[in-house]
Amino acid sequence: MKRHIISILIENEAGALSRVAGLFSARGYNIETLTVAPTEDASMSRMTVVTSGSDEIIEQITKQINKLIDVVKLVNLSESTHIERELMMVKCRAIADKREDINRLCDRFRGNILDETPTSFVIELTGEKSKLDDFLKGISEDHIIEVVRSGTTGILCGERGFNA
Amino acid sequence: MELSGAEIVVRCLRDEGVEYIFGYPGGSVLHIYDALFQQDDVRHILVRHEQGATHAADGYARSTGKPGVVLVTSGPGATNAVTGIATAFMDSIPLVVLTGQVPRAVIGSDAFQECDTIGITRPCVKHNFLVSDLSKLAETIKKAFYIATTGRPGPVVVDIPKDITDPKVKIPYEYPKTVDIRSYQPKVKGHPGQIKKAVDLLLTARQPMIYSGGGVILGNASQALIDLTRFLEFPITQTLMGLGAYPATDRQFLGMLGMHGTYEANMGMHQCDVLLAIGARFDDRVTGKLTQFCPDAKIIHIDVDPASISKTVRVDIPIVGEVQFVLEEMMALLKAADFKGSSQDISEWWASIERWRALDCLSFDRNSRRIKPQRVIEELWEVTGGHAFVTSDVGQHQMWAAQYYKFDAPRRWINSGGLGTMGFGLPAAIGVKLGHPEADVACITGEASIQMCIQELATALQYRTGVKVINLNNGYMGMVRQWQEFSYESRYSESYLETLPDFVRLAEAYGHVGIKVDQPCDVRPALEEAFRMKDRTVFLDILTDPSENVYPMIEAGKGHHEMRMAPGVSTDTELS
């Protein structure tokens, strides 16, 4: 069971998201995260799916997604050098000594404090999934009020673009 | 030329060369029905239930190779069509299903007869479209036909809101000549390197098998398959969906494989060293227990759909491409390779196969005083000279039809293989008959299946489609009863139909001919009489032996070599 990050270019048609999401649920594949947004080409959207499975399952997932009529192109980013990032916003209780602790942790992880009250912070953090997980471990669980994560997106390294 | 949306729909069908549209009117499609009324190019076939429309269009498509076209209204019209759409999807049958939708302004408001047709059909179509703009209507219909009929075929739904078809709104019409979809480019040619590797492997085979499926029929590659198989002199078996692509009466044909396949076909699969899979998808009813599937074989798999390759069984040499093209390429290479000189001697392999074949695994009691369903199928084959189009429903009768009617040509055997839809046979037979008005068309069914779409007897009368319904009536849902006998200690839970209609009088009430047959000696005369009445639909209610089972059988979790044989058929372990 390896983790894979699959980047999909799909026609920007109504219902495109449900075609991909429906495929995963109908065939019982895992979705860890799923992000969708427009691209530089207005006619297409990019979806990034983080999933996991054996090599056989991942092969089926990529074939089945490719088979969707609206899918223009697909790349399994995990098979090449790539960069992946996720955005996280954390609302946490911050009083007395803990305020300074969290501030220091935030600096170390290069986070930004976006909102501040006498008793709380909203912190923004970007990075790979593992970095975000580590940051959350750094703030003890009982201080976390809410965690909002965007899901992972990724891009291939080097000059070559993944376009239609 | 300026046309309304409704007129555009009908003109598109005409320009696509559509002969028949199978449908049922309703509120959301009234504009389209009005446009249909005012022309003679496309003939509408009024069914009695929307499921029947999809099955009839499906039967038409399977038997002619042309796409089947359906028109139904929104809401219940669309949901009733879903079973037929899913049936076509599982068997890769090209259908274009036009569904009415409520006007755009009220979509999402739970309007009368509104349902999310796009959402409901998404998992059982090759693709679907909601037409959101009149200017895109013709292009969308063109795309629907293109997608349905190319690559691995399948059903495409086009959902059309009522206001798009408004007769008062007219726009210039032109039917697109070509279509280019950047995200859909089906592969035609196989990779030459892979084809070469496959041929090299075939030349090393000492115990080869060819296993072909519905893809050969869908890809019109029957002749290419016959040429290759005869040239190689290899044994061939076929799936339920593939029957007819290679002539069943030929010596090289070992019969169907899988759960109710022949002993020789399944043993051949189990012991082969090279397996050539052509347009087949390694369905669970074919493979048996996956870990015991072809344990010693190197596998070559040709399929137009890359997702079908290595889905359940890992293969050694995958070839993605249209079957016909790939088979012709293989033939060219084999001829160039001076095959006869370089291939292995497979006479010992054929000797093993003949020993398996000699067990005669499809034998049954021919002296029984009850009507044996197997014998009915044999007699049907004899009476029709083996040339009939045969549709079936789902269950024991379907398996007997597949085993005992020796299909020698493609597109003659019409059945719901993947979804296993009871109720398919009668409407499918009507569709077949419309596509082949001069041909003999038989629907082999059972007393349970036939009742699931029996209302289509009215359609058969309206269009004078003289199909012959062969009702193998054993009083039980036979296949359910068989499984209950084998796996549930004969606890026949809800599989006995305590009340049955008088089918003869029912057929007569619908305006047809009904004949009851309860003696073995009366089967043949009844069949002959039925086929003599060329233009009449004849319902033969044949009371068959209720205790008969389908053999051989590979039960769940067993391998190809672990068949359960008919009582009285030995499985000499020496032979296996």
XYZ file of C-alpha atoms in Angstrom, chain A residues 4-147:
144
model
C 0.359 8.064 -4.792
C -0.397 11.568 -5.957
C -2.227 11.678 -9.274
C -2.672 14.873 -11.242
C -5.582 14.997 -13.705
C -6.453 17.512 -16.390
C -10.172 17.312 -17.056
C -12.563 19.232 -19.291
C -14.144 22.045 -17.339
C -17.669 20.646 -17.716
C -20.500 20.478 -15.210
C -20.270 17.263 -13.246
C -16.596 16.601 -13.951
C -15.787 16.327 -10.259
C -18.563 13.826 -9.627
C -17.328 11.618 -12.473
C -13.960 11.244 -10.774
C -15.317 11.066 -7.224
C -18.015 8.606 -8.316
C -15.426 6.360 -9.933
C -13.486 6.117 -6.691
C -16.534 5.281 -4.595
C -18.040 2.865 -7.140
C -14.848 0.853 -7.417
C -13.915 1.076 -3.760
C -10.672 3.005 -4.189
C -9.281 5.173 -1.396
C -9.226 8.945 -1.589
C -7.008 10.582 1.003
C -7.401 14.079 -0.425
C -8.927 15.578 -3.561
C -8.460 19.120 -4.801
C -9.996 20.822 -7.825
C -9.277 24.242 -9.316
C -9.092 26.036 -12.656
C -5.854 26.035 -14.661
C -4.144 28.571 -16.929
C -6.389 27.144 -19.679
C -9.978 28.105 -18.834
C -11.366 25.073 -20.644
C -9.757 22.661 -18.186
C -9.651 21.982 -14.482
C -6.901 20.254 -12.601
C -7.707 17.642 -10.005
C -5.128 16.258 -7.696
C -5.972 13.012 -5.963
C -3.930 11.451 -3.205
C -4.688 7.776 -2.966
C -3.061 4.581 -1.806
C -3.049 0.992 -2.949
C -0.983 -1.867 -4.306
C 0.743 -1.405 -7.672
C -2.119 -3.327 -9.327
C -4.758 -1.084 -7.770
C -2.898 2.086 -8.717
C -2.590 0.788 -12.287
C -6.346 0.208 -12.383
C -7.064 3.619 -10.874
C -5.001 5.412 -13.507
C -6.541 3.339 -16.323
C -10.076 3.871 -15.079
C -9.582 7.630 -14.686
C -8.041 7.830 -18.152
C -11.068 5.991 -19.501
C -13.411 8.794 -18.396
C -14.345 10.620 -21.574
C -13.711 14.085 -20.072
C -10.205 13.321 -18.823
C -7.676 14.955 -21.122
C -4.498 13.816 -19.429
C -3.249 12.210 -16.278
C 0.122 11.858 -14.583
C 1.118 9.923 -11.503
C 3.402 12.526 -9.906
C 4.784 9.925 -7.508
C 6.597 8.281 -10.412
C 8.757 11.398 -11.054
C 10.529 14.019 -8.997
C 7.867 16.427 -7.964
C 6.919 18.996 -5.383
C 3.798 18.671 -3.304
C 2.226 21.230 -1.029
C -0.775 21.507 1.190
C -2.228 24.595 2.852
C -3.398 24.342 6.449
C -5.089 26.825 8.763
C -5.161 25.994 12.460
C -7.192 27.742 15.106
C -5.720 27.091 18.523
C -6.160 28.202 22.106
C -3.267 30.444 23.082
C -3.104 31.721 26.634
C -0.314 32.502 29.086
C 2.890 30.486 28.493
C 1.406 28.541 25.602
C 1.248 31.767 23.546
C 5.017 32.006 23.448
C 5.423 28.261 22.763
C 3.110 28.417 19.794
C 4.766 31.551 18.484
C 8.149 29.825 18.524
C 6.759 26.682 16.881
C 5.169 28.871 14.242
C 8.495 30.558 13.475
C 10.290 27.227 13.262
C 7.732 25.892 10.723
C 7.597 29.223 8.890
C 3.918 29.681 9.625
C 2.023 32.953 9.658
C -0.343 34.121 12.323
C -3.328 35.442 10.393
C -5.626 36.266 13.268
C -4.977 36.867 16.909
C -7.207 37.325 19.980
C -6.166 37.402 23.639
C -6.973 33.710 23.820
C -6.416 32.296 20.316
C -4.420 32.279 17.098
C -5.247 31.355 13.522
C -2.036 30.075 11.963
C -1.399 29.486 8.255
C 1.103 26.868 7.218
C 2.158 25.457 3.863
C 4.191 22.362 3.176
C 4.205 18.668 2.587
C 1.694 16.596 4.464
C 4.308 15.296 6.881
C 5.394 18.804 7.873
C 1.827 19.817 8.612
C 1.316 16.651 10.643
C 4.466 17.415 12.646
C 3.302 20.942 13.375
C 0.003 19.638 14.745
C 1.901 17.219 16.967
C 3.887 20.201 18.256
C 0.743 21.914 19.509
C -0.775 19.627 22.062
C -4.135 18.251 21.024
C -6.190 19.958 23.716
C -5.123 23.372 22.412
C -6.384 22.785 18.887
C -9.815 24.241 18.217
C -10.093 23.614 14.484
C -7.935 22.380 11.625
